[in-house]
Amino acid sequence: MKEHTIIFYPSNRRVRVRDGENLLRAAIAAEVHINAFCGGDGTCGKCRAIVEKGIVDTKPTTMLSPEEIKEGYVLACRSAVMSDLEVRIPIESRLADRQILERERRVPTYGHILSTAEWEARLASLKFDPAARKVHLRLKPPSLDDSLSDLSRIERELSVKHRIKNIVTDISVVWKLPDILRQNNWDITVTLLSTGSEVRLTQVEPGDTTSQHYGVAIDVGTTSIVARLIDLNKGYTLAQSSDYNAQITYGEDVITRIIFATKENGLAKLQSLVVSTINGLIERLIKKARIKPEHISVLVAAGNTTMTHLLLGLNPKYIREEPYIPAATSFPWVKCGDLGMSVVPQAYLYCFPCVASYVGGDITAGILASNFLEEDILTLYTDVGTNGEMVLGCSDWLLSCSCSAGPAFEGGGIKHGMRATRGAIEQIRIDPVTLEPMIITIGLTKPSGICGSGLIDAVAELFLAGVINQRGKMNLELETPRIREEEYGAEYVLAWAGETATGKDIVITEVDIDNLMRAKAAVFAGITVLVESLDLKLQDIENIIIAGAFGNYLEIDKAITIGLLPELPMEKFTFVGNGSLLGACFACLSREMQEKAKKIAKKMAYLDLSTSSKFMERYVSALFLPHTNVDLFPSMKGRIKALTRKAI
């Protein structure tokens, strides 16, 4: 078979591939990231590449203009390699940084952010009791009068001096016992894991290592993964690191990944990718904290149902097929080495229990961390992303639901959409008189595109400035060069080509606005149906908790302006940040929290919106700004009447 060499710029990575290989697959082989939101289906138009030298066989697409095609632009997923190539990946198709940029938390216009002190107070209230613990042993050497086996000698010492009985021991520990015991004068440290039903001896080390005992809490997100290293003796966070979930190459959302998992070797590929991401994060944590990997005893992971299945190598196929049944919603402890976690093969992994196919362990962890079950007030917990998950309840009961919001909140399906990385427009203000924008990007650099929080800002500002009407249509009669009619509809120019990092105008189109309106309508409809199913009203909600990486950067007044969230007094809103990660931290430090998580998952009832006759009605009603029933948004009712410009 004939082979070709491809050089990818600007990374200068080389790879050899067979004749006819897909260019996107070649980039994957070269470890060159190209945005591919549709998983290679050719529908998102994000995997743009410029062929500077060589020949590709590329299929026709409407995602590229005739001018771009002349310049050598192709969609990588629609192109086959026919010769040696030199390919440049333009800035709009690349991730800004390998490690996710830690964004400075903007102070919202309204709403309360839980402070570090408040989180520390919650941690202090925990019963500090990690599932894994270390015990230092000085054993009496064997003799003719005391001829117990090495393992029995350890078991006797634990039983007599520490009152720990009925221990189950990993065979990998037994393999090491003879040499470790004798080479270290019978002075060792054992690691014991309490899984609820048993105590397992998982590790044996020479000498006294009890002061070196660590765990890792992990938020396994669809888009990104965050890991935090915790000192299990003191409860301190030692380091934190984040990265994109390597599975994103095979699809932006869970449905696309489930479909890929059903293909030959698809499940194994996705499982190895998420494990490789976690391995990389743990390596970074070890380096930052200057610890040894063998001193990590336990990992606690929280993710949605699909991500948990893929991490554990469980077949997710039936999650998306009626009647939508996952393989499991609660999971046993798993040895990390059995999952391919080569950095910490001796550690054990605990995954948070899920509720249903589309309400996962990340929500269970968030509920645990938010602590609202301790208060007898009606609370709405919401985590908005590609999927919108909502939980309504109090100390006595919980009702959850989930809706597919689509990728708009994370930049998918948006002409110049991108994830929240350096160069993404995240905050926008539009002068109501001149209609000129003021934009702020992550990292305060030239704009490369617009992320989800910036998109919400933009649509809210366009609406308040009278540039768009309640249906999201632009007023082409306004005298400004920023509004223009193009082949595929009207658009507003956020940044001119000379101002951007891409060298092209960055715009928001009516199609973009429509995609956002569909996403926000799904979330608001889900909240509405959830509340109405219990014969309650939106005004009955006493507390709204906003969680998730995306939600943490929302400006509440803008979210209300477009009708994403219900209009309630601002003091009722609370930001909790990454509730999934915080819940994982709590469970890493306390067996009591693990048991509480199980109770939360069992208590949580699930409302299937796909079988709800009201959901589509409420969804259609929410496809306006902010809503067809403006009475639900009394402050906006006055603003709409006050708008002096009429959109078409």
XYZ file of C-alpha atoms in Angstrom:
648
model
C 0.000 0.000 0.000
C 1.350 3.397 -1.009
C 2.061 5.823 1.852
C 2.336 9.598 2.103
C 3.994 12.015 4.517
C 1.938 14.865 5.940
C 3.399 17.890 7.715
C 0.940 19.847 9.851
C 1.614 23.516 10.529
C 2.053 25.461 12.766
C 2.873 22.492 15.056
C 5.340 21.015 12.501
C 4.133 17.510 13.289
C 4.727 14.761 10.726
C 2.849 11.542 10.128
C 2.917 8.717 7.567
C -0.481 7.499 6.352
C -1.823 5.185 3.700
C -3.027 6.483 0.363
C -6.651 7.581 0.633
C -6.567 8.061 4.420
C -9.034 10.580 5.833
C -7.251 13.870 6.622
C -9.000 14.214 9.984
C -7.880 10.728 10.968
C -4.362 11.622 9.839
C -4.437 14.647 12.149
C -5.532 12.398 15.002
C -2.637 10.046 14.279
C -0.256 13.016 14.340
C -1.807 14.219 17.625
C -2.832 17.445 15.913
C -6.140 18.762 17.197
C -8.699 20.073 14.722
C -12.132 21.111 15.948
C -14.634 18.511 14.757
C -17.911 19.062 16.566
C -19.887 16.598 14.463
C -17.384 13.784 14.908
C -16.436 13.815 11.202
C -19.945 13.886 9.770
C -19.257 17.019 7.734
C -22.159 18.964 9.202
C -20.468 21.387 11.598
C -17.872 22.875 9.239
C -15.359 23.332 12.070
C -12.528 21.050 10.882
C -11.173 23.574 8.411
C -7.657 23.091 7.071
C -5.560 24.797 4.378
C -3.742 22.498 1.959
C -0.597 24.443 1.090
C 1.087 21.687 -0.920
C -0.088 18.376 -2.314
C -3.333 16.801 -3.449
C -6.451 15.786 -1.541
C -9.679 14.332 -2.847
C -12.282 16.463 -1.082
C -16.050 16.138 -1.260
C -18.200 19.184 -2.073
C -19.486 21.177 0.905
C -21.564 24.299 1.461
C -19.555 25.042 4.620
C -16.799 26.753 2.596
C -17.151 29.775 0.344
C -15.817 29.708 -3.264
C -13.108 32.178 -2.189
C -11.979 29.917 0.661
C -11.867 26.896 -1.636
C -9.624 28.844 -4.017
C -7.329 29.617 -1.065
C -6.936 25.889 -0.399
C -9.446 25.469 2.437
C -10.944 22.002 2.872
C -12.916 20.220 5.563
C -10.522 17.648 6.986
C -13.276 15.133 7.649
C -14.354 15.265 3.969
C -10.871 14.975 2.456
C -8.771 11.958 1.456
C -4.963 12.072 1.271
C -3.701 11.469 -2.284
C -0.064 12.630 -2.031
C 2.510 14.036 0.347
C 0.952 17.098 1.981
C 1.749 20.286 3.802
C -1.342 21.334 5.735
C -1.885 24.430 7.846
C -4.505 24.370 10.603
C -5.993 27.887 10.861
C -6.426 29.443 14.272
C -10.213 29.047 14.251
C -9.839 25.261 13.959
C -7.307 24.859 16.787
C -7.611 24.724 20.538
C -6.008 27.815 22.031
C -3.962 25.924 24.607
C -3.470 22.266 25.410
C -4.440 22.956 28.998
C -7.761 24.668 29.523
C -7.275 28.308 30.406
C -8.269 29.069 33.969
C -10.665 31.968 33.499
C -10.927 34.686 36.068
C -14.430 34.553 37.504
C -16.326 37.650 36.488
C -18.442 39.267 39.162
C -21.992 38.796 37.878
C -24.435 41.629 37.642
C -26.528 39.777 40.174
C -26.396 36.517 42.079
C -24.303 35.156 44.918
C -21.064 33.233 44.438
C -20.088 30.828 47.170
C -16.805 32.143 48.550
C -13.723 30.107 49.397
C -14.532 30.596 53.069
C -18.045 29.204 52.559
C -16.693 26.140 50.778
C -14.094 25.623 53.504
C -16.878 25.832 56.091
C -18.739 23.080 54.262
C -15.606 20.952 54.115
C -15.071 21.485 57.830
C -18.536 20.064 58.514
C -17.623 16.787 56.817
C -16.920 13.713 58.842
C -13.298 13.285 57.756
C -13.062 9.583 56.985
C -11.536 8.674 53.588
C -12.395 5.269 52.177
C -8.674 4.508 51.917
C -6.327 4.640 54.880
C -2.762 3.649 55.608
C -1.589 1.590 58.570
C 2.050 1.267 59.643
C 3.017 -2.241 60.843
C 6.124 -3.585 62.585
C 5.712 -7.334 62.321
C 7.362 -10.005 64.404
C 9.574 -12.122 62.096
C 8.548 -15.769 61.684
C 10.249 -18.590 63.540
C 9.877 -22.320 63.978
C 7.449 -21.573 66.791
C 5.541 -18.940 64.784
C 5.264 -20.185 61.230
C 2.311 -18.182 59.890
C 2.478 -17.204 56.245
C 3.440 -13.648 55.340
C -0.127 -12.656 54.553
C -1.571 -14.341 57.644
C 1.029 -12.514 59.759
C -0.223 -9.169 58.428
C -3.854 -10.174 58.957
C -3.127 -11.214 62.554
C -1.416 -7.893 63.305
C -4.321 -5.902 61.844
C -6.836 -7.974 63.798
C -5.047 -7.877 67.175
C -3.712 -4.330 67.233
C -6.170 -2.507 64.986
C -9.304 -4.665 65.243
C -9.584 -4.976 61.477
C -10.832 -8.398 60.385
C -12.105 -10.261 57.317
C -9.672 -8.581 54.945
C -9.675 -9.303 51.212
C -6.232 -8.956 49.634
C -5.316 -8.190 46.025
C -3.143 -10.888 44.478
C -0.753 -8.172 43.266
C -0.034 -7.405 46.928
C 0.665 -11.060 47.736
C 3.127 -11.246 44.846
C 5.255 -8.540 46.462
C 5.036 -9.616 50.101
C 8.005 -12.025 50.516
C 10.651 -9.624 49.246
C 9.263 -6.396 50.726
C 8.894 -7.893 54.204
C 12.351 -9.414 54.382
C 14.213 -6.585 52.661
C 12.743 -4.055 55.111
C 13.016 -5.978 58.388
C 9.269 -6.591 58.557
C 8.597 -2.838 58.697
C 5.842 -1.949 56.202
C 2.801 0.234 55.531
C -0.399 -1.276 54.142
C -3.230 0.545 52.401
C -6.749 -0.535 53.281
C -9.818 0.348 51.237
C -13.269 0.225 52.827
C -15.825 -0.299 50.085
C -18.833 -0.681 52.354
C -19.124 -4.437 52.074
C -15.481 -5.314 52.678
C -12.037 -4.090 53.665
C -9.508 -4.656 50.882
C -5.725 -4.656 51.270
C -4.641 -2.861 48.079
C -1.023 -1.848 48.583
C 2.053 -2.675 50.650
C 5.054 -0.336 50.893
C 8.394 -0.514 52.728
C 8.747 1.554 55.910
C 6.345 4.129 57.290
C 4.613 6.043 54.459
C 1.469 7.011 56.360
C 2.289 10.706 55.981
C 2.192 10.322 52.190
C -1.384 9.469 51.338
C -3.325 11.044 48.472
C -6.506 10.850 46.463
C -7.664 12.379 43.188
C -11.127 13.857 42.570
C -12.146 13.967 38.896
C -14.929 15.698 36.984
C -15.290 13.671 33.776
C -17.025 16.119 31.473
C -18.121 15.604 27.891
C -15.921 18.489 26.755
C -13.278 18.753 29.462
C -11.897 16.824 32.414
C -10.714 18.416 35.646
C -8.666 16.609 38.305
C -7.732 17.709 41.822
C -5.039 16.120 44.021
C -6.028 15.890 47.694
C -3.998 15.107 50.800
C -6.042 12.368 52.480
C -4.391 13.007 55.860
C -5.189 16.712 56.079
C -7.914 17.263 53.499
C -5.909 19.899 51.624
C -5.976 20.430 47.868
C -2.394 20.153 46.643
C -2.835 20.745 42.904
C -5.431 20.965 40.151
C -5.212 20.437 36.417
C -7.595 20.306 33.462
C -7.611 19.244 29.848
C -9.991 18.597 27.003
C -11.554 15.164 26.962
C -9.660 13.465 24.122
C -12.927 11.882 23.001
C -14.042 15.217 21.479
C -12.325 14.204 18.250
C -15.061 11.601 17.802
C -18.009 13.826 18.635
C -18.999 16.924 20.539
C -22.008 15.434 22.324
C -22.885 12.172 24.055
C -25.182 10.927 21.273
C -22.427 11.157 18.656
C -20.076 9.279 20.953
C -22.625 6.582 21.717
C -23.039 6.055 17.971
C -19.264 5.842 17.526
C -19.036 3.387 20.439
C -21.291 0.958 18.547
C -18.804 0.773 15.663
C -16.034 -1.811 15.540
C -13.526 -1.094 18.333
C -15.324 2.208 18.937
C -16.010 1.572 22.615
C -12.423 0.473 23.274
C -11.119 3.544 21.458
C -13.280 5.966 23.445
C -12.419 4.248 26.716
C -8.705 4.445 26.009
C -8.989 8.136 25.083
C -10.672 9.197 28.314
C -8.201 7.087 30.311
C -5.273 8.665 28.475
C -6.598 12.114 29.373
C -6.887 11.147 33.041
C -3.417 9.583 32.983
C -2.023 12.836 31.621
C -3.764 14.902 34.272
C -2.494 12.704 37.088
C 1.043 12.984 35.721
C 0.714 16.780 35.843
C -0.625 16.673 39.395
C 2.235 14.450 40.536
C 4.752 16.799 38.966
C 3.144 19.916 40.467
C 2.923 18.455 43.982
C 6.211 16.537 43.787
C 4.776 13.290 45.062
C 5.161 9.651 44.016
C 2.297 8.043 42.069
C 2.364 4.939 44.283
C 1.173 7.091 47.187
C -2.173 7.753 45.463
C -4.684 5.292 46.880
C -8.087 6.313 45.567
C -9.739 8.132 42.669
C -13.296 9.481 42.784
C -14.938 10.364 39.468
C -18.206 12.112 38.660
C -19.573 12.277 35.140
C -22.798 12.042 33.208
C -24.187 8.576 32.550
C -22.603 8.214 29.119
C -19.193 9.465 30.239
C -19.262 7.064 33.207
C -20.112 4.162 30.911
C -17.313 5.055 28.509
C -14.795 5.437 31.347
C -15.659 1.989 32.696
C -15.877 0.409 29.240
C -19.612 -0.284 29.545
C -21.717 -0.509 26.397
C -23.711 2.766 26.180
C -25.771 1.724 23.143
C -29.108 1.374 24.915
C -28.876 4.755 26.611
C -30.129 6.372 23.371
C -32.606 3.678 22.356
C -36.126 3.594 23.743
C -36.821 2.868 26.598
C -33.361 4.459 27.329
C -31.837 2.001 29.798
C -28.196 2.295 30.961
C -26.109 -0.768 31.774
C -25.986 0.352 35.422
C -26.640 3.400 37.569
C -24.441 2.369 40.511
C -20.973 0.992 40.064
C -18.516 -1.166 42.031
C -15.039 -0.011 42.987
C -12.630 -0.771 40.146
C -8.876 -1.211 40.224
C -7.346 1.525 38.088
C -4.878 -0.833 36.452
C -7.795 -2.864 35.085
C -9.005 0.252 33.236
C -5.618 1.061 31.743
C -4.689 3.828 34.198
C -1.005 3.057 33.992
C 0.126 5.977 36.156
C -1.702 4.692 39.261
C -2.464 1.007 38.603
C -2.554 0.241 42.350
C -5.292 2.790 43.132
C -9.036 2.116 43.128
C -11.718 4.132 41.356
C -15.132 5.067 42.731
C -17.713 6.467 40.271
C -20.674 8.490 41.490
C -24.065 6.796 41.104
C -26.296 7.986 38.259
C -30.065 8.436 38.212
C -31.093 7.713 34.622
C -29.722 7.709 31.091
C -29.516 11.501 30.986
C -29.142 12.445 34.638
C -25.751 11.234 35.745
C -23.253 11.095 38.561
C -22.146 14.663 37.908
C -25.599 15.843 38.988
C -25.590 13.535 42.020
C -22.187 14.989 42.965
C -23.432 18.539 42.439
C -26.447 17.998 44.672
C -24.132 16.543 47.307
C -21.781 19.533 47.128
C -24.498 22.189 47.039
C -25.847 20.923 50.357
C -29.362 22.150 49.638
C -30.891 18.934 50.979
C -30.038 20.181 54.448
C -32.501 23.047 54.059
C -36.269 22.708 53.820
C -36.732 25.212 51.006
C -37.804 24.605 47.408
C -34.619 24.654 45.340
C -33.910 24.347 41.631
C -30.461 22.983 40.756
C -29.485 23.492 37.119
C -26.404 22.533 35.129
C -26.530 23.936 31.607
C -24.338 22.644 28.820
C -24.797 20.455 25.755
C -27.449 18.800 27.895
C -29.500 20.752 30.383
C -30.072 18.900 33.641
C -32.443 20.236 36.258
C -33.342 18.999 39.728
C -36.186 20.417 41.802
C -36.709 19.528 45.420
C -36.010 19.997 49.100
C -34.886 17.870 52.033
C -37.787 15.437 51.565
C -37.895 14.800 47.817
C -36.104 15.333 44.492
C -37.402 15.338 40.914
C -35.014 15.553 37.971
C -35.200 15.885 34.215
C -32.877 16.388 31.277
C -33.198 18.009 27.880
C -30.919 18.158 24.870
C -29.921 21.789 24.495
C -27.451 21.168 21.683
C -23.893 22.487 21.438
C -24.719 26.220 21.138
C -23.830 26.950 24.776
C -20.350 25.584 24.076
C -19.868 27.272 20.711
C -21.113 24.421 18.518
C -23.469 25.134 15.619
C -22.432 28.799 15.702
C -20.676 30.270 12.646
C -17.793 31.681 14.677
C -18.437 29.700 17.837
C -15.614 28.297 19.916
C -14.979 26.907 23.354
C -14.054 29.136 26.252
C -10.347 29.397 25.478
C -7.976 32.292 24.846
C -9.348 34.710 22.271
C -13.013 33.774 22.753
C -15.374 36.734 23.056
C -16.950 36.275 26.475
C -18.543 39.623 27.255
C -20.269 42.135 24.975
C -21.971 45.486 25.341
C -23.713 47.288 22.477
C -24.265 51.042 22.505
C -28.033 51.539 21.966
C -27.430 54.738 19.994
C -24.429 53.994 17.759
C -24.989 50.205 17.778
C -21.215 49.793 18.153
C -20.060 46.851 20.273
C -17.592 46.687 23.126
C -16.131 43.212 23.458
C -13.873 41.462 25.959
C -12.093 38.215 25.179
C -10.663 35.536 27.421
C -7.022 36.416 27.914
C -7.648 39.962 26.639
C -6.332 39.083 23.178
C -7.578 39.646 19.648
C -10.864 37.795 19.156
C -10.875 34.420 17.421
C -14.572 33.641 17.884
C -17.313 33.672 20.485
C -17.991 31.239 23.355
C -21.314 30.332 24.967
C -21.428 33.033 27.647
C -20.447 35.630 25.039
C -23.205 34.411 22.746
C -25.818 34.921 25.450
C -24.410 38.395 26.097
C -24.516 39.212 22.388
C -28.114 38.095 21.827
C -29.327 39.885 24.956
C -27.549 43.089 23.946
C -28.802 42.924 20.356
C -32.324 42.494 21.667
C -32.080 45.352 24.165
C -30.574 47.625 21.496
C -33.455 46.901 19.119
C -31.220 45.228 16.547
C -33.273 42.014 16.728
C -36.909 41.479 17.551
C -38.562 38.834 19.728
C -38.243 36.291 16.921
C -34.494 36.901 16.659
C -34.761 38.641 13.264
C -32.546 41.638 12.499
C -33.744 45.103 11.582
C -32.040 45.738 8.245
C -33.309 49.323 8.153
C -30.949 50.469 10.885
C -28.179 52.695 9.625
C -25.039 50.836 10.589
C -22.515 48.853 8.529
C -22.518 46.227 11.270
C -25.861 44.847 10.068
C -25.785 43.297 6.630
C -27.663 40.819 4.481
C -25.680 37.832 3.261
C -26.512 34.814 1.116
C -27.627 32.769 4.120
C -29.377 35.567 6.006
C -28.684 38.699 8.009
C -25.742 39.049 10.374
C -24.205 41.497 12.815
C -20.449 42.110 12.734
C -18.937 41.776 16.206
C -15.362 42.423 15.051
C -13.940 43.469 11.707
C -11.242 41.438 9.993
C -8.496 43.888 10.915
C -9.382 43.516 14.601
C -9.386 39.726 14.789
C -6.827 36.969 15.236
C -8.270 35.098 12.261
C -8.020 37.991 9.802
C -11.726 37.609 9.034
C -14.882 39.337 10.233
C -16.418 37.689 13.296
C -20.191 37.814 13.058
C -23.302 36.575 14.739
C -25.935 35.461 12.261
C -29.671 34.985 12.436
C -28.995 31.242 12.173
C -26.714 31.507 15.241
C -29.421 33.388 17.116
C -31.996 30.785 16.124
C -29.733 27.975 17.391
C -29.295 29.753 20.724
C -33.038 30.381 20.999
C -33.700 26.683 20.454
C -31.173 25.790 23.142
C -32.525 28.260 25.694
C -36.109 27.240 24.870
C -35.310 23.603 25.665
C -33.816 24.529 29.048
C -36.640 26.890 30.018
C -39.264 24.379 28.854
C -37.592 21.681 30.960
C -37.672 23.914 34.037
C -41.298 24.842 33.376
C -42.500 21.262 32.912
C -40.564 20.140 35.979
C -42.285 22.781 38.107
C -45.746 22.315 36.587
C -45.613 18.530 37.002
C -45.782 19.159 40.753
C -48.605 21.725 40.493
C -46.174 24.486 41.413
C -45.358 27.837 39.825
C -41.997 29.325 38.913
C -42.532 31.939 41.610
C -42.644 29.147 44.221
C -38.931 28.454 43.718
C -37.046 29.833 46.707
C -33.485 29.157 45.588
C -31.816 28.581 42.196
C -28.386 26.953 42.172
C -26.390 27.350 38.961
C -23.607 24.835 38.476
C -21.190 23.814 35.772
C -18.247 25.404 34.012
C -20.516 27.236 31.568
C -23.058 28.273 34.177
C -20.329 29.746 36.335
C -19.773 32.494 33.752
C -23.376 33.411 33.089
C -24.568 36.918 33.721
C -27.935 36.266 35.297
C -29.630 39.397 33.979
C -28.607 38.489 30.407
C -29.800 34.898 30.856
C -33.167 36.234 32.035
C -33.293 38.747 29.175
C -33.205 35.983 26.558
C -35.506 33.706 28.588
C -32.977 31.036 29.544
C -33.715 31.311 33.275
C -36.944 32.347 35.014
C -37.212 35.897 36.285
C -36.951 35.720 40.045
C -35.411 38.037 42.668
C -31.662 38.061 42.127
C -30.865 37.126 45.718
C -32.372 33.713 44.978
C -29.553 32.837 42.552
C -26.391 31.109 43.750
C -23.334 30.045 41.734
C -21.598 26.917 42.981
C -18.993 26.543 40.245
C -17.976 23.018 39.311
C -20.395 21.142 41.552
C -19.384 17.824 40.014
C -15.729 18.270 41.013
C -16.612 19.563 44.468
C -18.878 16.592 45.100
C -16.065 14.276 44.020
C -13.758 16.025 46.505
C -16.280 15.540 49.299
C -16.610 11.820 48.518
C -12.831 11.488 48.324
C -12.565 12.757 51.901
C -15.537 11.035 53.482
C -17.191 7.626 53.323
C -20.239 9.292 54.812
C -20.461 11.475 51.691
C -20.294 8.385 49.480
C -23.220 6.887 51.352
C -25.075 10.182 51.129
C -24.497 10.232 47.366
C -26.131 6.799 47.093
C -29.143 8.053 49.033
C -29.412 11.152 46.833
C -29.400 9.048 43.652
C -32.020 6.661 45.052
C -34.193 9.540 46.261
C -34.134 11.351 42.928
C -37.134 10.571 40.733
C -36.760 11.100 36.984
C -39.240 12.847 34.709
C -38.796 11.704 31.110
C -39.471 14.757 28.959
C -39.562 12.649 25.798
C -42.892 11.224 26.978
C -44.232 14.535 28.290
C -46.974 16.033 26.114
C -46.408 19.409 27.736
C -42.718 19.675 26.921
C -43.125 20.421 23.203
C -45.856 22.953 23.958
C -43.647 24.746 26.467
C -40.685 24.498 24.099
C -42.523 26.172 21.225
C -43.772 28.889 23.566
C -40.198 29.625 24.634
C -38.923 30.134 21.059
C -39.180 33.904 21.453
C -37.199 36.536 23.323
C -37.722 36.163 26.163
C -40.980 34.205 25.724
C -44.362 34.338 23.995
C -45.875 34.985 27.428
C -44.056 38.183 28.388
C -45.973 38.224 31.690
C -43.473 35.587 32.871
C -40.792 38.282 32.553
C -42.367 41.442 33.995
C -39.193 43.548 33.858
C -38.747 42.698 30.182
C -42.363 43.563 29.432
C -41.658 47.219 30.091
C -38.374 47.144 28.194
C -39.951 45.651 25.087
C -42.527 48.452 24.991
C -39.769 51.012 25.487
C -37.716 49.856 22.519
C -37.835 52.657 20.003
C -36.497 50.689 17.052
C -38.641 48.103 15.366
C -37.023 45.011 13.981
C -38.421 43.506 10.864
